mmCIF file of C-alpha atoms and ligand atoms in Angstrom:
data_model
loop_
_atom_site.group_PDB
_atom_site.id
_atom_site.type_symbol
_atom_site.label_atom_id
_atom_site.label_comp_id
_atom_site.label_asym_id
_atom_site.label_seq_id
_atom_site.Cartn_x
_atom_site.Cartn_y
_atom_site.Cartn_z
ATOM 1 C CA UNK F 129 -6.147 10.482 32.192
ATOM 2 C CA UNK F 130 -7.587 8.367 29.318
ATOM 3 C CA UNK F 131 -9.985 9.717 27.015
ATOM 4 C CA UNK F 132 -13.363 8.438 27.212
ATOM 5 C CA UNK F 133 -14.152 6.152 23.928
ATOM 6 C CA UNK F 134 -16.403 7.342 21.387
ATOM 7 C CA UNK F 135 -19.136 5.358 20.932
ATOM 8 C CA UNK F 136 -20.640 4.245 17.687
ATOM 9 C CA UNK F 137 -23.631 2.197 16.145
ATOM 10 C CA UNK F 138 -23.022 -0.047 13.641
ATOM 11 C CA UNK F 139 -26.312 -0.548 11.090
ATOM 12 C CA UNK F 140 -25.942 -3.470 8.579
ATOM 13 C CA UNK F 141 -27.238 -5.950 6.653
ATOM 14 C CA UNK F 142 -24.492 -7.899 7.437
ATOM 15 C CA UNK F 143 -23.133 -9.394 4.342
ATOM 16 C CA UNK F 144 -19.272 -10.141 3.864
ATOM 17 C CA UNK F 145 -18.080 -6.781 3.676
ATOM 18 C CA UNK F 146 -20.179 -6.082 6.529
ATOM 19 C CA UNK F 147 -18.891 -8.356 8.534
ATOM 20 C CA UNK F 148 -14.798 -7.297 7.592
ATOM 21 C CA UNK F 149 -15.933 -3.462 8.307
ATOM 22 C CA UNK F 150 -17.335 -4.696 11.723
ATOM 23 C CA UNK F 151 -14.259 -6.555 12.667
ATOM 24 C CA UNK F 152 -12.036 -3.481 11.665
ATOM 25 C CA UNK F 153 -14.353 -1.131 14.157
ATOM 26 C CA UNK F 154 -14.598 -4.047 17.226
ATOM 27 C CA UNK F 155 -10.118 -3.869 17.071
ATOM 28 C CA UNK F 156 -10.361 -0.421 16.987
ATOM 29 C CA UNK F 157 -9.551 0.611 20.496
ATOM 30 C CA UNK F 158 -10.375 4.209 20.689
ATOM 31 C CA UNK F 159 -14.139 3.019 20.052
ATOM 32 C CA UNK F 160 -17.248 1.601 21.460
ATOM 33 C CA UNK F 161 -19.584 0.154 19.301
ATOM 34 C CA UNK F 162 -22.595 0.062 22.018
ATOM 35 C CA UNK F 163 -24.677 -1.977 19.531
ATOM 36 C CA UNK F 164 -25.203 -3.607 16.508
ATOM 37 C CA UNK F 165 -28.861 -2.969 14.456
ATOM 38 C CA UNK F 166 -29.690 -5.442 11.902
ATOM 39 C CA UNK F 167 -31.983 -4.211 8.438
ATOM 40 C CA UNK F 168 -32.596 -6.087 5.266
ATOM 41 C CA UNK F 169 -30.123 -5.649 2.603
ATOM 42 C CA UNK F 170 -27.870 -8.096 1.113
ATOM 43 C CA UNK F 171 -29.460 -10.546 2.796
ATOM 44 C CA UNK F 172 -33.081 -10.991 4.708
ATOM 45 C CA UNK F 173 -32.971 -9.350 8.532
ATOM 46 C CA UNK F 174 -32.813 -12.909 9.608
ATOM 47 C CA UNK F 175 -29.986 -14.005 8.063
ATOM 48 C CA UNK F 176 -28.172 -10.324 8.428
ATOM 49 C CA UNK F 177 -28.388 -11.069 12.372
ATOM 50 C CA UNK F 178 -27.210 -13.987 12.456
ATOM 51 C CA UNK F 179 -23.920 -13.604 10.013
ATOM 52 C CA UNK F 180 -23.576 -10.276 12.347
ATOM 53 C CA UNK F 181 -23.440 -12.132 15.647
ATOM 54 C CA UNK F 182 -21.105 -14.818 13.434
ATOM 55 C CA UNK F 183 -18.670 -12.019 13.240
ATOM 56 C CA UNK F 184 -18.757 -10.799 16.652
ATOM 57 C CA UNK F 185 -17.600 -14.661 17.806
ATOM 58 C CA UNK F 186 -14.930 -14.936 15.380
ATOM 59 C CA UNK F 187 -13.432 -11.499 16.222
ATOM 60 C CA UNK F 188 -13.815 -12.303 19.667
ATOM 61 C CA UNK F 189 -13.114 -8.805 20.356
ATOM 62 C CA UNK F 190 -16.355 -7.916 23.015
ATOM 63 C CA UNK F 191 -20.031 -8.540 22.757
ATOM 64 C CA UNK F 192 -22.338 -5.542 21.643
ATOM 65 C CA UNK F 193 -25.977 -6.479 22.209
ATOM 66 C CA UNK F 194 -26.945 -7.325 18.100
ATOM 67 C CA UNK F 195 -30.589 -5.641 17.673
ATOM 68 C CA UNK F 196 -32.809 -6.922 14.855
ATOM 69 C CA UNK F 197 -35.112 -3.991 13.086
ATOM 70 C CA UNK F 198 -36.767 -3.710 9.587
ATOM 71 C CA UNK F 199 -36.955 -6.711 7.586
ATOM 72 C CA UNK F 200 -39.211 -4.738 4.946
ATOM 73 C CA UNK F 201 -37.933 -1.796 2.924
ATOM 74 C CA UNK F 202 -40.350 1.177 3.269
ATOM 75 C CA UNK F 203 -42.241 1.234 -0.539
ATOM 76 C CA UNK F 204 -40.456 -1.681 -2.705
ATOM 77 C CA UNK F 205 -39.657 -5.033 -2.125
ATOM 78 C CA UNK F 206 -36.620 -6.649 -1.285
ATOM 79 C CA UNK F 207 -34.380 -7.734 -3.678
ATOM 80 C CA UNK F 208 -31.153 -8.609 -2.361
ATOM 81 C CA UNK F 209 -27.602 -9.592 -3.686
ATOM 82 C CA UNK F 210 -26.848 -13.397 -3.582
ATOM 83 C CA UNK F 211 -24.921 -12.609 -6.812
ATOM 84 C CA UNK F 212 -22.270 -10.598 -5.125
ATOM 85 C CA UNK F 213 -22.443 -12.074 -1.368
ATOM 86 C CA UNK F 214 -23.884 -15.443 -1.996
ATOM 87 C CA UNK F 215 -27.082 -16.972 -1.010
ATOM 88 C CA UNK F 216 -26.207 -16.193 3.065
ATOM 89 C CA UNK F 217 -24.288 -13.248 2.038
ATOM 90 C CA UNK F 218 -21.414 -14.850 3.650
ATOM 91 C CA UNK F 219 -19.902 -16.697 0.570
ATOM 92 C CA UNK F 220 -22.315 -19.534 1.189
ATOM 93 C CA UNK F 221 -19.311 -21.709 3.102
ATOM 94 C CA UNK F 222 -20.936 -22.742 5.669
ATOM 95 C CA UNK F 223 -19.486 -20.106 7.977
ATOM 96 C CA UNK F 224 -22.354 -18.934 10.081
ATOM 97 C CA UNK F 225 -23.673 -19.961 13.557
ATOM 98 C CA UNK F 226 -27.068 -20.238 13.282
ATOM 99 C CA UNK F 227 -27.111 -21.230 17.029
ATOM 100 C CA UNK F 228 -26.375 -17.884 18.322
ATOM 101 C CA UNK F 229 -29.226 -15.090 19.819
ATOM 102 C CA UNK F 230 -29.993 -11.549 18.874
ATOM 103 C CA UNK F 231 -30.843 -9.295 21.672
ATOM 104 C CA UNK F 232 -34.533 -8.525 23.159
ATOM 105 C CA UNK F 233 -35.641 -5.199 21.332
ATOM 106 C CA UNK F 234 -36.420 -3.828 18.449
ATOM 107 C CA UNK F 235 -33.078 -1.815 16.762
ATOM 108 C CA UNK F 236 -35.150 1.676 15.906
ATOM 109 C CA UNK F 237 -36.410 1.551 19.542
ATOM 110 C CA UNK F 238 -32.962 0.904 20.813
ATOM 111 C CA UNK F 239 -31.110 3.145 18.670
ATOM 112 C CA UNK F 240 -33.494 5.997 20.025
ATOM 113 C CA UNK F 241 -33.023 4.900 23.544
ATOM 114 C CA UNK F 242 -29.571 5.425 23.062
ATOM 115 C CA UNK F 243 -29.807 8.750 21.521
ATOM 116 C CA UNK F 244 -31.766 10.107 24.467
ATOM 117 C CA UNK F 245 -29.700 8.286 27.307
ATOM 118 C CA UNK F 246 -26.404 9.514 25.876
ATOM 119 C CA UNK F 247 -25.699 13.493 25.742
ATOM 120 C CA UNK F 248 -26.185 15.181 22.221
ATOM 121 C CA UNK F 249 -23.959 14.746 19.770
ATOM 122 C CA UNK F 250 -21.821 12.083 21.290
ATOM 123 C CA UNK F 251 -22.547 8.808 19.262
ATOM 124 C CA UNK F 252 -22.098 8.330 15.402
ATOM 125 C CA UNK F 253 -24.511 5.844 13.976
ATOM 126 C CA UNK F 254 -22.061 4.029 10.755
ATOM 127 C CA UNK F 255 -24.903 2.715 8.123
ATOM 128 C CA UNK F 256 -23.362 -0.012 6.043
ATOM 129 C CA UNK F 257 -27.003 -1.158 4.524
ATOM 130 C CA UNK F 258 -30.013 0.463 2.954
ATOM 131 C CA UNK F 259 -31.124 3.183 5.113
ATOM 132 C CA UNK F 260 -34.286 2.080 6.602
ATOM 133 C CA UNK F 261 -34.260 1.584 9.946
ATOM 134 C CA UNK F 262 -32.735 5.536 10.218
ATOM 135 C CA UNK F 263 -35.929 6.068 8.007
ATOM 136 C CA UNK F 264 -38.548 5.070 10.381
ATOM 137 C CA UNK F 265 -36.076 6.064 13.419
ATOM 138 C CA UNK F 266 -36.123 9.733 11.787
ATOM 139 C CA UNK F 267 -40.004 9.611 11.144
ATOM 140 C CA UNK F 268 -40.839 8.038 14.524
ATOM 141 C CA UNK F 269 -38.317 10.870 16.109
ATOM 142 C CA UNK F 270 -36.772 13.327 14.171
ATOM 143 C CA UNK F 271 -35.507 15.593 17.232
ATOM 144 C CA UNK F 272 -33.940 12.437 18.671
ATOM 145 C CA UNK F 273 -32.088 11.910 15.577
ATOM 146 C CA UNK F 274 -30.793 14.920 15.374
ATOM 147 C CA UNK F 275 -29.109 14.099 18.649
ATOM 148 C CA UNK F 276 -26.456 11.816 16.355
ATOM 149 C CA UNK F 277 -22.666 13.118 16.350
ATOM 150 C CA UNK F 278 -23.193 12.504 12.344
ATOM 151 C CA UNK F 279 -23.907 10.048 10.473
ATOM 152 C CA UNK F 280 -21.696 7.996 8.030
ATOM 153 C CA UNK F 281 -23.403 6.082 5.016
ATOM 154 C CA UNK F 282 -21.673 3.364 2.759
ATOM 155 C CA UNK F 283 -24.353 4.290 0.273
ATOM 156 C CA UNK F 284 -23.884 6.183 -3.309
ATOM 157 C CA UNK F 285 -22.120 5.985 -6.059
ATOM 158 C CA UNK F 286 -20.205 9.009 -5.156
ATOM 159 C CA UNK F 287 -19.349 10.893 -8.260
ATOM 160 C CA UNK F 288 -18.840 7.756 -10.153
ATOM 161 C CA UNK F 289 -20.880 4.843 -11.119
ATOM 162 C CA UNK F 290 -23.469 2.688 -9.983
ATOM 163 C CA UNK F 291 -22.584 -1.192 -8.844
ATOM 164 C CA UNK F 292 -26.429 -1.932 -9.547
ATOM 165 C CA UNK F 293 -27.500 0.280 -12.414
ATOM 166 C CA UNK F 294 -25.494 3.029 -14.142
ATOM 167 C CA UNK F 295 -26.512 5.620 -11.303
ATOM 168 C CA UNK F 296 -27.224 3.576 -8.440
ATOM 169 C CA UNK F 297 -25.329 2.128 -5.690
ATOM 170 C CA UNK F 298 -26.685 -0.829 -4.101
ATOM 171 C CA UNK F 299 -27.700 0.499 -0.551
ATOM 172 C CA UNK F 300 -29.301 3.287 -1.750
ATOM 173 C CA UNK F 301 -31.091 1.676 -4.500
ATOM 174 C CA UNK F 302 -32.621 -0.946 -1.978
ATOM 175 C CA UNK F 303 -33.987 1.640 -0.658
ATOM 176 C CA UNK F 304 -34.399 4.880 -2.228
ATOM 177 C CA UNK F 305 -36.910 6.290 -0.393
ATOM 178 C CA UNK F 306 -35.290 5.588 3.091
ATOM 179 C CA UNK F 307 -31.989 6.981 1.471
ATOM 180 C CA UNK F 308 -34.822 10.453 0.650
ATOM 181 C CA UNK F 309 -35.964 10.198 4.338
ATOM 182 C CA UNK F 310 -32.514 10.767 5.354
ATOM 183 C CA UNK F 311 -31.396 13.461 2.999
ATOM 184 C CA UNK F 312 -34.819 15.261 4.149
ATOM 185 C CA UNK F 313 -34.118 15.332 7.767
ATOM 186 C CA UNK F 314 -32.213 18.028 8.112
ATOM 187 C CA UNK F 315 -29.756 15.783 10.349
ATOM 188 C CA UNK F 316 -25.665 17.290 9.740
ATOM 189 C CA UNK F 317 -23.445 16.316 9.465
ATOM 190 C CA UNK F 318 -24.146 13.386 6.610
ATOM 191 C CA UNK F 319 -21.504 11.660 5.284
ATOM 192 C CA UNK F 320 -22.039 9.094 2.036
ATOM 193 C CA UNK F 321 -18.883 6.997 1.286
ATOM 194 C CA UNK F 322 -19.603 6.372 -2.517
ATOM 195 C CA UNK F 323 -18.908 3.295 -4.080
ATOM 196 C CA UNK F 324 -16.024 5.010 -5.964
ATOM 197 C CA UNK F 325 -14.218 5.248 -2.752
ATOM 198 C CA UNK F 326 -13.456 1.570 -2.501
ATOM 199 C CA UNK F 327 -12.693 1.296 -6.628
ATOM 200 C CA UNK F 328 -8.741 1.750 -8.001
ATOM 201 C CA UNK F 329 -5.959 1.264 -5.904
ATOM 202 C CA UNK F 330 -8.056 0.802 -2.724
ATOM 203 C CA UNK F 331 -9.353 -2.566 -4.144
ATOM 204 C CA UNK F 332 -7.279 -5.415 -2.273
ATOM 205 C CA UNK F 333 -5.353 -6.992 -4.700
ATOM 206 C CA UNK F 334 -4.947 -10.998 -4.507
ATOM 207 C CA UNK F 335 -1.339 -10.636 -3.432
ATOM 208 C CA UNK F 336 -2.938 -8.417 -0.055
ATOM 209 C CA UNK F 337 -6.251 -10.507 -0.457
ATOM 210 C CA UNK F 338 -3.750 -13.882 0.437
ATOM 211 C CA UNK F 339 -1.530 -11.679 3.139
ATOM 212 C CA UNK F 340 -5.110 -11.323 4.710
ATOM 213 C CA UNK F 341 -6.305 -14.793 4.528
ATOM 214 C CA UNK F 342 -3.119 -16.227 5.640
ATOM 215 C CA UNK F 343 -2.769 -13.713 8.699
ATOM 216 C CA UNK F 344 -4.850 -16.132 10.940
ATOM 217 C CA UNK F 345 -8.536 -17.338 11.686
ATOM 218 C CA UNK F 346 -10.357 -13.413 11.767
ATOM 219 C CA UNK F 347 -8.595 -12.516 8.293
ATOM 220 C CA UNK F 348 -9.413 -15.935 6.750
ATOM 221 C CA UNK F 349 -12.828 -15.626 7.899
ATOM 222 C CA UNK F 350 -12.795 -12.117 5.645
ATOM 223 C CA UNK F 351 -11.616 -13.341 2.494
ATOM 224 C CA UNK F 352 -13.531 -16.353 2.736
ATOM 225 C CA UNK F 353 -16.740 -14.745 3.079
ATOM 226 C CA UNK F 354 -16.101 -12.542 0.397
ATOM 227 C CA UNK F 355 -15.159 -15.872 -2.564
ATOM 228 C CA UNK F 356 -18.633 -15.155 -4.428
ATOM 229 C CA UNK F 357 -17.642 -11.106 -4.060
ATOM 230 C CA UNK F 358 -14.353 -12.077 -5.750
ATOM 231 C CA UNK F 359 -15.672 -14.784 -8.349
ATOM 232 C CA UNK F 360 -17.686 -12.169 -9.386
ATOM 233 C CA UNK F 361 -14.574 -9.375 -9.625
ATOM 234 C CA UNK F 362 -12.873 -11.977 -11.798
ATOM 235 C CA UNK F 363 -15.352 -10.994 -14.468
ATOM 236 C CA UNK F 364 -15.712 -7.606 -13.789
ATOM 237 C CA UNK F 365 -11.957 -6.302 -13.324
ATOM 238 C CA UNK F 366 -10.004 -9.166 -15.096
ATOM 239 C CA UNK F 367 -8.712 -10.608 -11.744
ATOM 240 C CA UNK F 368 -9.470 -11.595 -8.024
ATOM 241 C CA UNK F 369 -10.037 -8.246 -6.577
ATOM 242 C CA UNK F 370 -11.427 -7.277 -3.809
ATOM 243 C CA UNK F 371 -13.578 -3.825 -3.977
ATOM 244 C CA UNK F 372 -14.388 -3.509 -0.119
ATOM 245 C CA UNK F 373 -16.685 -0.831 0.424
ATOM 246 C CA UNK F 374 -18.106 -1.277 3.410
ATOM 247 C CA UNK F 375 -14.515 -1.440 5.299
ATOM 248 C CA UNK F 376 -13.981 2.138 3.055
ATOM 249 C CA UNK F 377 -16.897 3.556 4.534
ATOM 250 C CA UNK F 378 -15.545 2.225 8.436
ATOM 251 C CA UNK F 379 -12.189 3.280 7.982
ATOM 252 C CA UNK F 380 -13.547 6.900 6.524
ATOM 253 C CA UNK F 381 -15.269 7.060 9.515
ATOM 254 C CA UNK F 382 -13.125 5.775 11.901
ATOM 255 C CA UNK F 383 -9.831 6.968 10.515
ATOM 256 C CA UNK F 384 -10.181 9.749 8.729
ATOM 257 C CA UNK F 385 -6.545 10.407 7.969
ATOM 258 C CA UNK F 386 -7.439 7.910 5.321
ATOM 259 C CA UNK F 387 -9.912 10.498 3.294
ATOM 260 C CA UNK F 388 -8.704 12.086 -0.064
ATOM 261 C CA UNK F 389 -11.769 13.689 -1.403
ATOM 262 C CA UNK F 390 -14.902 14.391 0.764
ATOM 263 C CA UNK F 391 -16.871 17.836 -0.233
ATOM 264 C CA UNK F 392 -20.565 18.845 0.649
ATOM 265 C CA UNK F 393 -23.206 19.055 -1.922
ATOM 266 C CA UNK F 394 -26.824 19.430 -2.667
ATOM 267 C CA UNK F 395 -28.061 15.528 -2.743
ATOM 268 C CA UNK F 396 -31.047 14.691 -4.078
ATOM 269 C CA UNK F 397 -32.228 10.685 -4.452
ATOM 270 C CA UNK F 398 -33.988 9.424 -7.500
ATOM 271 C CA UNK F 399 -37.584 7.859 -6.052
ATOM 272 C CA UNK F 400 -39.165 7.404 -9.797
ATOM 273 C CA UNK F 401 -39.897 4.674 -11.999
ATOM 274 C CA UNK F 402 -38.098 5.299 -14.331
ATOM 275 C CA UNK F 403 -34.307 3.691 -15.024
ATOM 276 C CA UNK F 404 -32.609 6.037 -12.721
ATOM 277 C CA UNK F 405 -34.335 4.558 -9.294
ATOM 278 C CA UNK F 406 -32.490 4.838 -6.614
ATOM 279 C CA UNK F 407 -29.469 6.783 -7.911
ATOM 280 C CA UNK F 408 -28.219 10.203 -6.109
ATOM 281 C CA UNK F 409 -28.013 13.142 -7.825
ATOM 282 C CA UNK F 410 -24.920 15.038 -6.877
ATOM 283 C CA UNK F 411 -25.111 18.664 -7.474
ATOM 284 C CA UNK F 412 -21.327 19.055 -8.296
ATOM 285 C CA UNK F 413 -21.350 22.211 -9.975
ATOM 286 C CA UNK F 414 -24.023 23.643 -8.017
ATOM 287 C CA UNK F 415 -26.870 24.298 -10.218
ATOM 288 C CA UNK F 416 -29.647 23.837 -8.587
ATOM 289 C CA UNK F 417 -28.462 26.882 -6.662
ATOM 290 C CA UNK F 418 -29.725 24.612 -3.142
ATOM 291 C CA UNK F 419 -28.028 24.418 0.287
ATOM 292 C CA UNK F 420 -25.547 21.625 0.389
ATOM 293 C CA UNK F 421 -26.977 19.057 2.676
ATOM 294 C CA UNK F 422 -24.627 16.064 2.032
ATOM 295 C CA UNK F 423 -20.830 15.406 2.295
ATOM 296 C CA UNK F 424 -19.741 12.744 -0.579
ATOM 297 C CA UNK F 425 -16.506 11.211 0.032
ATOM 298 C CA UNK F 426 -15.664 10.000 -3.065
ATOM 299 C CA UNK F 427 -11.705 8.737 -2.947
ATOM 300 C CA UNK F 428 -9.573 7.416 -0.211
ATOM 301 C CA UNK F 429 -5.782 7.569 0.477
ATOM 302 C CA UNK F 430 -5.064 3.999 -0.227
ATOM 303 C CA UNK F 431 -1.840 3.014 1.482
ATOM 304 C CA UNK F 432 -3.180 4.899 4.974
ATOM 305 C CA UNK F 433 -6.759 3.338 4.320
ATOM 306 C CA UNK F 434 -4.786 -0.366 3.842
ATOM 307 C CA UNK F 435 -2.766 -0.149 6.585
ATOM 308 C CA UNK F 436 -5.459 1.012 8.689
ATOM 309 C CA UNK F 437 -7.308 -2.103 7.625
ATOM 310 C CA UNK F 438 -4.149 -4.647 7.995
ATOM 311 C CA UNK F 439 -4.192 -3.184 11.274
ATOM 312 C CA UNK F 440 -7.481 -3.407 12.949
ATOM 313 C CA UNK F 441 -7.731 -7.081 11.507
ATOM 314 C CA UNK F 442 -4.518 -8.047 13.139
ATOM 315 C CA UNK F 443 -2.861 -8.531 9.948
ATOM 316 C CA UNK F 444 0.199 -6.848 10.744
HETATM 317 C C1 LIG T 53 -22.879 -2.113 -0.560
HETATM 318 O O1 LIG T 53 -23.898 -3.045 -0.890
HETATM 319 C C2 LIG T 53 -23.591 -4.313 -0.365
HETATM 320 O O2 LIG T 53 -23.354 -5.188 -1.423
HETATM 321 C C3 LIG T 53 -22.348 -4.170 0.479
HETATM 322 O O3 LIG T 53 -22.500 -4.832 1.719
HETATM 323 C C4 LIG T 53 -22.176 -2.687 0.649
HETATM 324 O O4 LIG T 53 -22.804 -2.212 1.813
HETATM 325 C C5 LIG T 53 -22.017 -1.846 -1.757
HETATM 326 O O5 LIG T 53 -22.763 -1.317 -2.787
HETATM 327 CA CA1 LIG T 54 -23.521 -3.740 3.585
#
């Protein structure tokens, strides 16, 4: 008998890393993803949706309905990151279809239907953008929520560095007070894939960045949306690497033969004004003396993680 697919939600504010992560899950067979829910991120909601439903076409895979949800963050304004993804977050190529339809619904609304129609504990929601449509799912419903399998967040710096300030990771820095809405919820388990995760030897390297481009249309499609990503890499690590984090994050959660280092701490996000905004206190050596309430995965096998990718984009 074949065993029953698990299903998954994909959350993102689609940008190009987005978009290679969500490839990598749609080729995964052993999964559904039974939607896709758009926030603000890297780009506005808008724009998110539509490079989202742009990378359902080109992997041509199957069709998840593509829900659109917050296009505000919850306190602070947008800010974005055309610097890393480009102006439409897709390497500003041209690549998107802006003739293509998200589906009727709001995503929080959806993403609670789904909790309630589905039995507890049998869908993992995958967050690969600033946490606030969880946020006002988990204040709207917090029992619902707490229906989730777990849920898996490309968000953190992990015990490393921040990619937007010396603390803070992007996703979480968006929106720091969705990112405390989350930790507060009591929901477990609650996986962060830091940004450290995808840093080293799991970068792509422009040897595997050209194996990928050359592979055919879907991998071409991934390195080309990600030119600005690796413009900007040319400055920051001396070369055309690729740091991929939101594929780390999928492939943590979706193969997790791929994890190295993933431990459960006391988490606690940085909401103030002063420079640390946004960053996530990891409680490493345990003084606050506070339940752990957060798993940090913080390094990756990168061969297994690689070849996972290489896989699920048809690379190889
Ligand atoms: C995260 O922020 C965005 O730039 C990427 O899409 C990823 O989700 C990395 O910090
Ligand atoms: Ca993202």
């Amino acid at each position: 008998m074949s065993e029953e697919k698990r299903k998954i939600i994909i959350d993102t504010d689609c940008g190009s890393d987005d978009a290679m992560a969500i490839a990598m899950a749609l080729n995964d067979e052993r999964y559904e993803v039974i939607m896709l829910t758009t926030v603000s991120g890297n780009v506005r909601l808008k724009q998110a949706t539509y490079n989202a439903l742009t990378t359902l076409k080109v992997t041509d895979s199957y069709y998840p309905p593509v829900y659109m949800g917050c296009d505000e963050m919850l306190v602070r304004d947008w800010v974005g990151s055309a610097e890393t993804h480009g102006e439409d977050g897709m390497g500003d190529l041209g690549l998107v279809d802006y003739d293509l339809k998200p589906a009727e619904g709001n995503a929080v609304i959806k993403m609670l239907e789904a909790l309630r129609d589905n039995p507890e504990k049998t869908i993992d929601i995958i967050a690969l953008g600033p946490l606030t449509n969880l946020a006002v799912a988990i204040r709207l419903d917090p029992e619902t929520m707490k229906r989730v399998r777990r849920i898996l967040v490309m968000g953190t710096a992990g015990l490393g560095t921040g990619n937007v300030s010396p603390v803070a990771e992007f996703n979480i820095w968006q929106d720091a007070e969705a990112c405390k809405v989350v930790l507060k919820s009591g929901i477990d388990p609650l996986i962060f894939v830091g940004w450290d995760a995808c840093l080293d030897d799991a970068m792509l390297t422009p040897d595997e960045i050209r194996m990928i481009r050359e592979s055919g249309p879907l991998g071409g499609f991934c390195i080309d949306s990600n030119v600005v990503l690796m413009e900007m890499n040319k400055g920051r690590f001396g070369d055309y690497y690729l740091d991929m984090a939101d594929p780390s994050a999928m492939a943590a959660a979706l193969y997790p033969e791929c994890i190295d280092k993933c431990d459960k701490y006391y988490c606690e996000v940085d909401t103030g004004e002063g420079p640390s905004y946004g960053g996530v206190l990891v409680d490493f050596y345990h003084f606050s003396g506070k339940e752990p309430n957060a798993y940090i995965c913080s390094k990756l096998k990168p061969e297994i993680y690689k070849e996972y990718m290489y896989r699920t984009l048809k690379v190889r």
